[in-house]
mmCIF file of C-alpha atoms in Angstrom:
data_model
loop_
_atom_site.group_PDB
_atom_site.id
_atom_site.type_symbol
_atom_site.label_atom_id
_atom_site.label_comp_id
_atom_site.label_asym_id
_atom_site.label_seq_id
_atom_site.Cartn_x
_atom_site.Cartn_y
_atom_site.Cartn_z
ATOM 1 C CA UNK O 201 0.028 -0.247 0.073
ATOM 2 C CA UNK O 202 1.075 3.674 -0.953
ATOM 3 C CA UNK O 203 1.803 5.571 2.556
ATOM 4 C CA UNK O 204 -0.335 9.034 2.194
ATOM 5 C CA UNK O 205 2.030 11.816 1.783
ATOM 6 C CA UNK O 206 2.121 14.084 5.173
ATOM 7 C CA UNK O 207 1.639 17.396 2.638
ATOM 8 C CA UNK O 208 -1.605 15.727 0.978
ATOM 9 C CA UNK O 209 -2.929 14.976 4.713
ATOM 10 C CA UNK O 210 -2.311 18.187 5.845
ATOM 11 C CA UNK O 211 -3.724 19.786 2.690
ATOM 12 C CA UNK O 212 -6.487 17.667 2.850
ATOM 13 C CA UNK O 213 -7.353 18.851 6.350
ATOM 14 C CA UNK O 214 -7.174 21.982 5.461
ATOM 15 C CA UNK O 215 -9.428 21.050 2.585
ATOM 16 C CA UNK O 216 -11.885 19.241 4.829
ATOM 17 C CA UNK O 217 -12.100 22.422 7.167
ATOM 18 C CA UNK O 218 -12.656 24.837 4.752
ATOM 19 C CA UNK O 219 -15.962 22.752 3.585
ATOM 20 C CA UNK O 220 -16.816 22.009 6.518
ATOM 21 C CA UNK O 221 -15.685 23.987 9.020
ATOM 22 C CA UNK O 222 -15.189 23.306 12.889
ATOM 23 C CA UNK O 223 -18.781 23.864 14.265
ATOM 24 C CA UNK O 224 -20.341 22.054 12.023
ATOM 25 C CA UNK O 225 -18.272 19.064 12.017
ATOM 26 C CA UNK O 226 -18.838 18.922 15.977
ATOM 27 C CA UNK O 227 -22.805 19.116 14.947
ATOM 28 C CA UNK O 228 -22.476 16.085 13.009
ATOM 29 C CA UNK O 229 -20.293 14.084 15.438
ATOM 30 C CA UNK O 230 -22.707 14.948 17.942
ATOM 31 C CA UNK O 231 -25.515 13.528 15.450
ATOM 32 C CA UNK O 232 -23.908 10.574 14.907
ATOM 33 C CA UNK O 233 -23.283 10.289 18.669
ATOM 34 C CA UNK O 234 -27.401 10.282 19.293
ATOM 35 C CA UNK O 235 -27.653 8.279 16.504
ATOM 36 C CA UNK O 236 -25.410 5.872 18.099
ATOM 37 C CA UNK O 237 -26.836 5.817 20.984
ATOM 38 C CA UNK O 238 -31.130 5.757 19.246
ATOM 39 C CA UNK O 239 -29.705 2.800 17.767
ATOM 40 C CA UNK O 240 -28.604 0.463 21.098
ATOM 41 C CA UNK O 241 -31.816 1.050 22.578
ATOM 42 C CA UNK O 242 -34.149 0.400 19.926
ATOM 43 C CA UNK O 243 -32.187 -2.468 19.519
ATOM 44 C CA UNK O 244 -32.598 -3.499 23.223
ATOM 45 C CA UNK O 245 -36.398 -2.890 22.523
ATOM 46 C CA UNK O 246 -36.329 -5.194 19.920
ATOM 47 C CA UNK O 247 -34.426 -7.989 22.456
ATOM 48 C CA UNK O 248 -36.707 -6.851 25.265
ATOM 49 C CA UNK O 249 -39.970 -7.694 22.613
ATOM 50 C CA UNK O 250 -38.293 -11.156 22.022
ATOM 51 C CA UNK O 251 -37.341 -12.078 25.757
ATOM 52 C CA UNK O 252 -33.785 -12.321 25.406
ATOM 53 C CA UNK O 253 -32.899 -10.683 28.535
ATOM 54 C CA UNK O 254 -29.163 -10.989 28.507
ATOM 55 C CA UNK O 255 -29.116 -9.537 25.733
ATOM 56 C CA UNK O 256 -31.034 -6.202 26.377
ATOM 57 C CA UNK O 257 -28.642 -6.428 29.383
ATOM 58 C CA UNK O 258 -25.841 -6.059 27.328
ATOM 59 C CA UNK O 259 -27.074 -3.458 25.199
ATOM 60 C CA UNK O 260 -27.961 -1.461 27.978
ATOM 61 C CA UNK O 261 -25.108 -1.061 29.316
ATOM 62 C CA UNK O 262 -22.854 -0.832 26.095
ATOM 63 C CA UNK O 263 -25.976 2.559 26.020
ATOM 64 C CA UNK O 264 -25.044 3.393 29.079
ATOM 65 C CA UNK O 265 -20.980 3.212 28.448
ATOM 66 C CA UNK O 266 -21.801 4.609 25.673
ATOM 67 C CA UNK O 267 -23.442 7.746 27.026
ATOM 68 C CA UNK O 268 -21.243 7.819 29.846
ATOM 69 C CA UNK O 269 -17.660 7.983 28.135
ATOM 70 C CA UNK O 270 -18.960 11.092 25.931
ATOM 71 C CA UNK O 271 -17.200 14.519 24.897
ATOM 72 C CA UNK O 272 -19.975 16.668 24.920
ATOM 73 C CA UNK O 273 -20.220 17.985 28.099
ATOM 74 C CA UNK O 274 -23.135 19.818 27.255
ATOM 75 C CA UNK O 275 -25.215 17.251 26.848
ATOM 76 C CA UNK O 276 -24.992 16.161 30.295
ATOM 77 C CA UNK O 277 -28.487 16.340 31.607
ATOM 78 C CA UNK O 278 -29.460 14.610 28.547
ATOM 79 C CA UNK O 279 -27.319 11.719 28.977
ATOM 80 C CA UNK O 280 -27.587 11.102 32.793
ATOM 81 C CA UNK O 281 -31.005 10.690 31.599
ATOM 82 C CA UNK O 282 -30.570 8.226 29.422
ATOM 83 C CA UNK O 283 -28.082 6.328 31.482
ATOM 84 C CA UNK O 284 -30.658 6.229 33.943
ATOM 85 C CA UNK O 285 -32.708 4.771 32.159
ATOM 86 C CA UNK O 286 -30.291 2.078 31.093
ATOM 87 C CA UNK O 287 -29.504 0.382 34.506
ATOM 88 C CA UNK O 288 -33.215 1.093 35.820
ATOM 89 C CA UNK O 289 -34.103 -1.344 32.611
ATOM 90 C CA UNK O 290 -30.878 -3.488 33.235
ATOM 91 C CA UNK O 291 -31.991 -3.951 37.432
ATOM 92 C CA UNK O 292 -35.100 -4.728 35.649
ATOM 93 C CA UNK O 293 -33.485 -7.818 33.546
ATOM 94 C CA UNK O 294 -31.689 -8.959 36.717
ATOM 95 C CA UNK O 295 -34.957 -9.130 38.610
ATOM 96 C CA UNK O 296 -36.460 -11.240 35.577
ATOM 97 C CA UNK O 297 -33.188 -13.131 35.805
ATOM 98 C CA UNK O 298 -32.731 -13.916 38.910
ATOM 99 C CA UNK O 299 -36.092 -14.635 40.406
ATOM 100 C CA UNK O 300 -36.503 -16.870 36.593
ATOM 101 C CA UNK O 301 -40.441 -15.578 37.755
ATOM 102 C CA UNK O 302 -43.223 -15.748 35.221
ATOM 103 C CA UNK O 303 -42.557 -12.490 32.618
ATOM 104 C CA UNK O 304 -44.814 -9.616 34.237
ATOM 105 C CA UNK O 305 -45.954 -7.792 30.749
ATOM 106 C CA UNK O 306 -47.432 -4.911 32.697
ATOM 107 C CA UNK O 307 -43.605 -4.904 34.281
ATOM 108 C CA UNK O 308 -42.028 -5.719 30.742
ATOM 109 C CA UNK O 309 -44.709 -2.580 29.550
ATOM 110 C CA UNK O 310 -43.697 0.033 31.838
ATOM 111 C CA UNK O 311 -39.798 -1.477 30.282
ATOM 112 C CA UNK O 312 -40.710 -0.635 26.737
ATOM 113 C CA UNK O 313 -42.144 2.454 28.183
ATOM 114 C CA UNK O 314 -38.509 3.704 29.474
ATOM 115 C CA UNK O 315 -37.269 2.845 26.594
ATOM 116 C CA UNK O 316 -39.490 4.838 24.067
ATOM 117 C CA UNK O 317 -38.107 7.469 26.239
ATOM 118 C CA UNK O 318 -35.160 6.723 25.595
ATOM 119 C CA UNK O 319 -34.806 6.677 22.356
ATOM 120 C CA UNK O 320 -37.636 9.948 22.365
ATOM 121 C CA UNK O 321 -34.113 12.290 24.106
ATOM 122 C CA UNK O 322 -31.802 11.096 21.441
ATOM 123 C CA UNK O 323 -34.912 11.668 18.598
ATOM 124 C CA UNK O 324 -34.932 15.087 20.621
ATOM 125 C CA UNK O 325 -31.335 16.166 20.987
ATOM 126 C CA UNK O 326 -31.039 15.696 17.001
ATOM 127 C CA UNK O 327 -33.746 17.681 16.311
ATOM 128 C CA UNK O 328 -32.015 20.788 18.441
ATOM 129 C CA UNK O 329 -29.133 20.202 16.262
ATOM 130 C CA UNK O 330 -28.122 23.560 15.791
ATOM 131 C CA UNK O 331 -27.297 23.850 19.741
ATOM 132 C CA UNK O 332 -24.184 24.871 20.477
ATOM 133 C CA UNK C 90 -40.816 29.032 29.821
ATOM 134 C CA UNK C 91 -38.965 25.700 30.218
ATOM 135 C CA UNK C 92 -35.557 25.779 30.378
ATOM 136 C CA UNK C 93 -34.815 23.445 27.090
ATOM 137 C CA UNK C 94 -37.147 25.702 25.113
ATOM 138 C CA UNK C 95 -34.746 27.705 24.900
ATOM 139 C CA UNK C 96 -33.084 26.457 21.860
ATOM 140 C CA UNK C 97 -35.098 26.119 18.342
ATOM 141 C CA UNK C 98 -35.540 23.694 16.180
ATOM 142 C CA UNK C 99 -34.042 24.987 13.196
ATOM 143 C CA UNK C 100 -33.065 29.287 13.277
ATOM 144 C CA UNK C 101 -36.336 29.596 11.146
ATOM 145 C CA UNK C 102 -38.081 29.060 13.624
ATOM 146 C CA UNK C 103 -36.202 31.346 16.448
ATOM 147 C CA UNK C 104 -38.830 33.003 18.971
ATOM 148 C CA UNK C 105 -41.461 30.633 18.446
ATOM 149 C CA UNK C 106 -41.188 29.189 21.883
ATOM 150 C CA UNK C 107 -41.610 32.657 23.258
ATOM 151 C CA UNK C 108 -44.820 33.715 21.245
ATOM 152 C CA UNK C 109 -46.134 29.735 22.366
ATOM 153 C CA UNK C 110 -45.911 30.233 25.943
ATOM 154 C CA UNK C 111 -47.448 33.642 25.698
ATOM 155 C CA UNK C 112 -50.325 33.016 27.766
ATOM 156 C CA UNK C 113 -50.546 29.569 27.419
ATOM 157 C CA UNK C 114 -52.891 27.012 29.436
ATOM 158 C CA UNK C 115 -51.141 23.796 29.411
ATOM 159 C CA UNK C 116 -53.231 20.419 30.341
ATOM 160 C CA UNK C 117 -51.306 16.993 30.661
ATOM 161 C CA UNK C 118 -54.264 15.082 29.438
ATOM 162 C CA UNK C 119 -52.436 11.589 31.322
ATOM 163 C CA UNK C 120 -51.474 11.799 34.359
ATOM 164 C CA UNK C 121 -51.780 8.667 36.808
ATOM 165 C CA UNK C 122 -52.352 9.356 40.629
ATOM 166 C CA UNK C 123 -51.281 6.218 43.211
ATOM 167 C CA UNK C 124 -49.837 3.023 43.297
ATOM 168 C CA UNK C 125 -49.259 -0.099 40.820
ATOM 169 C CA UNK C 126 -49.078 -3.491 40.658
ATOM 170 C CA UNK C 127 -45.787 -2.921 38.596
ATOM 171 C CA UNK C 128 -44.529 -0.520 41.721
ATOM 172 C CA UNK C 129 -44.623 2.702 40.228
ATOM 173 C CA UNK C 130 -46.513 5.350 42.568
ATOM 174 C CA UNK C 131 -47.308 8.475 42.916
ATOM 175 C CA UNK C 132 -48.627 10.994 44.737
ATOM 176 C CA UNK C 133 -50.553 14.419 44.432
ATOM 177 C CA UNK C 134 -48.173 16.252 46.084
ATOM 178 C CA UNK C 135 -44.919 15.380 44.316
ATOM 179 C CA UNK C 136 -47.355 15.733 40.467
ATOM 180 C CA UNK C 137 -48.453 19.175 41.521
ATOM 181 C CA UNK C 138 -43.747 19.551 42.016
ATOM 182 C CA UNK C 139 -43.872 18.078 38.576
ATOM 183 C CA UNK C 140 -46.303 20.157 37.102
ATOM 184 C CA UNK C 141 -45.261 23.429 38.644
ATOM 185 C CA UNK C 142 -41.225 22.347 37.654
ATOM 186 C CA UNK C 143 -42.267 21.924 33.962
ATOM 187 C CA UNK C 144 -45.567 24.857 33.650
ATOM 188 C CA UNK C 145 -48.313 22.448 33.126
ATOM 189 C CA UNK C 146 -51.465 24.435 34.290
ATOM 190 C CA UNK C 147 -53.502 21.470 34.792
ATOM 191 C CA UNK C 148 -53.826 17.848 34.053
ATOM 192 C CA UNK C 149 -56.519 15.039 34.216
ATOM 193 C CA UNK C 150 -55.659 12.452 36.711
ATOM 194 C CA UNK C 151 -56.938 8.549 37.349
ATOM 195 C CA UNK C 152 -56.095 6.244 39.596
ATOM 196 C CA UNK C 153 -53.309 3.616 38.508
ATOM 197 C CA UNK C 154 -53.100 -0.374 38.050
ATOM 198 C CA UNK C 155 -53.919 -0.397 41.779
ATOM 199 C CA UNK C 156 -53.293 -3.303 43.939
ATOM 200 C CA UNK C 157 -54.926 -2.802 46.375
ATOM 201 C CA UNK C 158 -58.654 -2.510 45.053
ATOM 202 C CA UNK C 159 -58.577 -3.437 40.932
ATOM 203 C CA UNK C 160 -62.355 -4.687 41.164
ATOM 204 C CA UNK C 161 -64.178 -1.824 41.723
ATOM 205 C CA UNK C 162 -61.314 0.514 42.245
ATOM 206 C CA UNK C 163 -63.083 2.164 45.664
ATOM 207 C CA UNK C 164 -59.529 3.000 47.527
ATOM 208 C CA UNK C 165 -57.844 4.721 44.747
ATOM 209 C CA UNK C 166 -61.200 6.235 42.997
ATOM 210 C CA UNK C 167 -61.070 8.161 46.763
ATOM 211 C CA UNK C 168 -57.538 9.132 46.627
ATOM 212 C CA UNK C 169 -58.452 10.889 43.266
ATOM 213 C CA UNK C 170 -61.641 12.814 45.054
ATOM 214 C CA UNK C 171 -59.052 13.534 47.703
ATOM 215 C CA UNK C 172 -56.450 15.091 45.623
ATOM 216 C CA UNK C 173 -58.852 16.953 43.815
ATOM 217 C CA UNK C 174 -60.208 18.174 46.498
ATOM 218 C CA UNK C 175 -56.980 19.980 47.700
ATOM 219 C CA UNK C 176 -55.726 20.957 44.546
ATOM 220 C CA UNK C 177 -59.160 21.269 43.039
ATOM 221 C CA UNK C 178 -57.932 24.121 40.281
ATOM 222 C CA UNK C 179 -54.924 21.462 39.272
ATOM 223 C CA UNK C 180 -56.482 18.391 39.130
ATOM 224 C CA UNK C 181 -58.993 16.742 36.658
ATOM 225 C CA UNK C 182 -60.679 14.463 38.695
ATOM 226 C CA UNK C 183 -61.443 10.606 36.602
ATOM 227 C CA UNK C 184 -62.397 7.498 37.812
ATOM 228 C CA UNK C 185 -61.135 4.087 37.345
ATOM 229 C CA UNK C 186 -63.397 1.253 36.380
ATOM 230 C CA UNK C 187 -63.366 -2.374 36.330
ATOM 231 C CA UNK C 188 -66.036 -3.588 33.349
ATOM 232 C CA UNK C 189 -65.756 -7.042 34.441
ATOM 233 C CA UNK C 190 -67.499 -6.183 37.612
ATOM 234 C CA UNK C 191 -70.377 -4.897 39.147
ATOM 235 C CA UNK C 192 -69.775 -1.245 38.932
ATOM 236 C CA UNK C 193 -72.885 0.781 38.655
ATOM 237 C CA UNK C 194 -72.725 1.526 42.338
ATOM 238 C CA UNK C 195 -68.795 2.857 42.083
ATOM 239 C CA UNK C 196 -69.729 4.868 38.781
ATOM 240 C CA UNK C 197 -72.915 6.491 41.138
ATOM 241 C CA UNK C 198 -71.134 7.598 43.181
ATOM 242 C CA UNK C 199 -68.078 9.387 41.451
ATOM 243 C CA UNK C 200 -71.062 11.061 39.065
ATOM 244 C CA UNK C 201 -72.272 12.530 42.900
ATOM 245 C CA UNK C 202 -68.898 13.934 43.406
ATOM 246 C CA UNK C 203 -68.476 15.634 40.282
ATOM 247 C CA UNK C 204 -65.597 13.654 38.214
ATOM 248 C CA UNK C 205 -65.439 14.065 35.103
ATOM 249 C CA UNK C 206 -64.455 11.287 33.282
ATOM 250 C CA UNK C 207 -64.148 7.641 32.972
ATOM 251 C CA UNK C 208 -60.160 6.034 32.687
ATOM 252 C CA UNK C 209 -60.528 2.179 31.401
ATOM 253 C CA UNK C 210 -57.506 -0.268 30.580
ATOM 254 C CA UNK C 211 -58.451 -3.332 28.400
ATOM 255 C CA UNK C 212 -55.126 -5.023 28.968
ATOM 256 C CA UNK C 213 -54.892 -3.807 32.973
ATOM 257 C CA UNK C 214 -58.750 -5.759 33.269
ATOM 258 C CA UNK C 215 -58.870 -7.748 30.781
ATOM 259 C CA UNK C 216 -61.447 -6.987 28.426
ATOM 260 C CA UNK C 217 -62.039 -6.401 24.668
ATOM 261 C CA UNK C 218 -62.488 -2.129 23.469
ATOM 262 C CA UNK C 219 -65.923 -2.768 22.202
ATOM 263 C CA UNK C 220 -66.969 -6.156 24.233
ATOM 264 C CA UNK C 221 -70.354 -6.309 25.547
ATOM 265 C CA UNK C 222 -69.903 -5.303 29.472
ATOM 266 C CA UNK C 223 -67.509 -1.857 27.846
ATOM 267 C CA UNK C 224 -70.485 -1.241 25.842
ATOM 268 C CA UNK C 225 -72.854 -0.945 28.796
ATOM 269 C CA UNK C 226 -70.209 1.504 30.384
ATOM 270 C CA UNK C 227 -69.612 4.043 27.486
ATOM 271 C CA UNK C 228 -73.600 3.971 27.037
ATOM 272 C CA UNK C 229 -73.784 5.027 31.139
ATOM 273 C CA UNK C 230 -70.494 7.504 29.810
ATOM 274 C CA UNK C 231 -72.966 9.244 27.146
ATOM 275 C CA UNK C 232 -75.518 9.232 29.012
ATOM 276 C CA UNK C 233 -74.380 10.890 31.824
ATOM 277 C CA UNK C 234 -71.640 13.160 29.837
ATOM 278 C CA UNK C 235 -68.601 11.475 31.025
ATOM 279 C CA UNK C 236 -65.485 11.809 29.297
ATOM 280 C CA UNK C 237 -63.790 8.417 28.471
ATOM 281 C CA UNK C 238 -60.045 7.871 28.291
ATOM 282 C CA UNK C 239 -58.545 4.135 27.320
ATOM 283 C CA UNK C 240 -55.478 3.223 27.345
ATOM 284 C CA UNK C 241 -54.992 2.153 23.271
ATOM 285 C CA UNK C 242 -51.128 1.903 24.028
ATOM 286 C CA UNK C 243 -48.871 -1.409 25.158
ATOM 287 C CA UNK C 244 -50.010 -4.540 25.350
ATOM 288 C CA UNK C 245 -53.554 -3.816 22.401
ATOM 289 C CA UNK C 246 -52.681 -4.581 18.685
ATOM 290 C CA UNK C 247 -56.180 -3.823 16.323
ATOM 291 C CA UNK C 248 -58.499 -1.050 17.753
ATOM 292 C CA UNK C 249 -59.228 0.600 15.406
ATOM 293 C CA UNK C 250 -62.346 -1.603 14.214
ATOM 294 C CA UNK C 251 -63.720 -1.778 18.049
ATOM 295 C CA UNK C 252 -63.285 2.116 17.638
ATOM 296 C CA UNK C 253 -65.708 2.857 14.759
ATOM 297 C CA UNK C 254 -68.013 0.439 16.406
ATOM 298 C CA UNK C 255 -68.166 2.599 20.384
ATOM 299 C CA UNK C 256 -68.991 5.770 18.279
ATOM 300 C CA UNK C 257 -71.351 4.053 15.923
ATOM 301 C CA UNK C 258 -73.348 2.489 18.334
ATOM 302 C CA UNK C 259 -72.880 6.179 20.672
ATOM 303 C CA UNK C 260 -72.576 8.936 18.714
ATOM 304 C CA UNK C 261 -71.888 11.283 21.664
ATOM 305 C CA UNK C 262 -69.711 9.681 23.245
ATOM 306 C CA UNK C 263 -66.531 12.000 24.102
ATOM 307 C CA UNK C 264 -62.998 10.116 24.219
ATOM 308 C CA UNK C 265 -59.506 10.353 24.439
ATOM 309 C CA UNK C 266 -57.677 7.495 22.779
ATOM 310 C CA UNK C 267 -54.466 7.265 24.802
ATOM 311 C CA UNK C 268 -51.360 6.568 23.213
ATOM 312 C CA UNK C 269 -53.282 7.554 20.829
ATOM 313 C CA UNK C 270 -53.603 3.785 19.833
ATOM 314 C CA UNK C 271 -50.189 4.227 17.993
ATOM 315 C CA UNK C 272 -49.791 -0.304 18.006
ATOM 316 C CA UNK C 273 -52.567 0.151 15.113
ATOM 317 C CA UNK C 274 -51.718 3.877 14.436
ATOM 318 C CA UNK C 275 -52.552 3.939 10.925
ATOM 319 C CA UNK C 276 -56.032 2.203 10.890
ATOM 320 C CA UNK C 277 -56.585 4.325 14.110
ATOM 321 C CA UNK C 278 -55.692 7.615 11.851
ATOM 322 C CA UNK C 279 -57.586 6.048 9.019
ATOM 323 C CA UNK C 280 -60.992 5.334 10.403
ATOM 324 C CA UNK C 281 -61.229 7.387 13.911
ATOM 325 C CA UNK C 282 -59.556 10.370 13.165
ATOM 326 C CA UNK C 283 -62.952 11.817 10.919
ATOM 327 C CA UNK C 284 -65.158 11.162 14.021
ATOM 328 C CA UNK C 285 -66.262 13.646 16.404
ATOM 329 C CA UNK C 286 -65.840 13.630 20.021
ATOM 330 C CA UNK C 287 -62.253 12.481 19.342
ATOM 331 C CA UNK C 288 -59.275 13.606 20.929
ATOM 332 C CA UNK C 289 -56.222 11.180 20.586
ATOM 333 C CA UNK C 290 -53.107 12.136 23.624
ATOM 334 C CA UNK C 291 -50.033 11.690 22.977
ATOM 335 C CA UNK C 292 -48.452 10.516 25.778
ATOM 336 C CA UNK C 293 -45.472 7.436 25.686
ATOM 337 C CA UNK C 294 -45.433 7.976 21.373
ATOM 338 C CA UNK C 295 -42.630 7.627 19.719
ATOM 339 C CA UNK C 296 -41.897 11.021 18.093
ATOM 340 C CA UNK C 297 -42.476 9.267 14.732
ATOM 341 C CA UNK C 298 -45.966 8.361 15.646
ATOM 342 C CA UNK C 299 -46.697 11.840 17.121
ATOM 343 C CA UNK C 300 -45.336 12.890 13.822
ATOM 344 C CA UNK C 301 -47.319 11.232 11.260
ATOM 345 C CA UNK C 302 -50.148 12.291 14.192
ATOM 346 C CA UNK C 303 -49.650 15.512 13.650
ATOM 347 C CA UNK C 304 -49.139 15.376 9.477
ATOM 348 C CA UNK C 305 -52.275 13.296 9.087
ATOM 349 C CA UNK C 306 -55.047 14.711 11.374
ATOM 350 C CA UNK C 307 -56.779 17.719 12.324
ATOM 351 C CA UNK C 308 -54.686 19.516 15.235
ATOM 352 C CA UNK C 309 -58.443 20.920 16.978
ATOM 353 C CA UNK C 310 -58.139 16.546 18.046
ATOM 354 C CA UNK C 311 -54.238 16.654 19.198
ATOM 355 C CA UNK C 312 -53.688 16.981 22.796
ATOM 356 C CA UNK C 313 -50.810 16.976 24.923
ATOM 357 C CA UNK C 314 -50.255 13.906 27.728
ATOM 358 C CA UNK C 315 -47.016 12.327 29.484
ATOM 359 C CA UNK C 316 -48.532 9.209 31.638
ATOM 360 C CA UNK C 317 -46.313 9.656 34.781
ATOM 361 C CA UNK C 318 -45.166 7.965 35.979
ATOM 362 C CA UNK C 319 -44.236 6.146 33.762
ATOM 363 C CA UNK C 320 -42.804 8.799 31.105
ATOM 364 C CA UNK C 321 -41.624 11.937 31.569
ATOM 365 C CA UNK C 322 -42.999 15.536 31.724
ATOM 366 C CA UNK C 323 -40.788 17.562 29.789
ATOM 367 C CA UNK C 324 -39.783 15.287 27.340
ATOM 368 C CA UNK C 325 -43.436 14.209 26.517
ATOM 369 C CA UNK C 326 -44.047 18.546 26.323
ATOM 370 C CA UNK C 327 -40.515 19.237 24.232
ATOM 371 C CA UNK C 328 -41.471 15.970 21.768
ATOM 372 C CA UNK C 329 -44.605 17.377 20.729
ATOM 373 C CA UNK C 330 -43.519 21.188 20.532
ATOM 374 C CA UNK C 331 -40.956 20.353 18.696
ATOM 375 C CA UNK C 332 -42.131 17.842 16.540
ATOM 376 C CA UNK C 333 -45.368 20.148 15.720
ATOM 377 C CA UNK C 334 -42.787 22.760 14.699
ATOM 378 C CA UNK C 335 -41.141 20.860 12.644
ATOM 379 C CA UNK C 336 -43.899 20.238 10.993
ATOM 380 C CA UNK C 337 -44.985 23.805 10.639
ATOM 381 C CA UNK C 338 -47.748 24.833 13.246
ATOM 382 C CA UNK C 339 -48.106 27.710 14.617
ATOM 383 C CA UNK C 340 -47.441 28.753 17.485
ATOM 384 C CA UNK C 341 -52.206 29.418 18.298
ATOM 385 C CA UNK C 342 -52.402 25.714 16.576
ATOM 386 C CA UNK C 343 -49.251 24.358 18.923
ATOM 387 C CA UNK C 344 -51.167 26.415 21.957
ATOM 388 C CA UNK C 345 -54.261 24.404 21.023
ATOM 389 C CA UNK C 346 -52.386 21.233 20.721
ATOM 390 C CA UNK C 347 -51.073 21.859 24.849
ATOM 391 C CA UNK C 348 -54.029 22.135 25.584
ATOM 392 C CA UNK C 349 -57.036 24.194 24.225
ATOM 393 C CA UNK C 350 -58.430 21.710 22.168
ATOM 394 C CA UNK C 351 -59.061 19.815 25.443
ATOM 395 C CA UNK C 352 -60.450 22.518 27.604
ATOM 396 C CA UNK C 353 -63.285 22.529 25.357
ATOM 397 C CA UNK C 354 -64.630 20.023 27.475
ATOM 398 C CA UNK C 355 -63.952 20.982 30.399
ATOM 399 C CA UNK C 356 -64.810 24.417 30.450
#
């Protein structure tokens, strides 16, 4: 493979900065970040519907970690809510698995509602994309 | 104005939040007080604090699926009565019933106490929306001019035809379709949205469903709801407002969705 010339790389970055201003790149990165979170929550919801509680736990842990390690400090209020929802769902699935209790539908629907709340938080943050 | 609203969805809409919150009455048409079998709980005091925080003026309140009393809901209905007496300017009280059990005495008692409507939950109380037992209840509600709020969210599937049957039988019945009937949203919009006396509440709907609802249904048939304590009042409010702005609704139309539409039913 031919190594990329350092000058070309620098010029390419300058060109990118010209085409996509820094602020725009930051906003785009934030949108991608929220889409990533949203996808994780959606997958957790699908697995909850399929009663794959182990997968729900894993996916919520991934969501919680992404939200915890975010570079977007201004988003902390919203990310904390998403982390709290993920923790709540993890605790619920643990309880279900530990007690091997019969699948209580009303409980599951309450958890689904929480996951829907997390999804809506992500979408609303994307809609507020112009926020600095 | 809530703290989140200082940011506009797009630059074109800067200023619309100020216009929306100018002289607006916000009514949350789907809130619970009491205790649920699944462990959720909410007190009247806590609900009012949350309403104050999120600038909600009034709320329609009714019991959760209370483990203490799920046959005639007498105990939780009493809690609603008390809450509505303490916060008479903040709560619009609805009582809850189970159509599978004898409900006529509880119904008569609550009508005499001035309740404004009835909450029904087909999944929790295990009945079909248009079952003969439920139909008898709708008949009484129409007779006493009570508003029905039916759960039409998680746990239900095809509900549009049942709703049509109810409205054909009782054309003067006023109904709030809880959660906008999102499990069967397309059919509900096609078959029910043009009927008189129906309002869709937006509680716990996904933003995409709220978008669909607002795009296809007359804004005068949509009302803001949160489903506290399962959802968050502020996120529900933000979801409704931002979706409406995205669809180009005017500040006046959004104000109607936030409270004006449902306020007409409770002058």
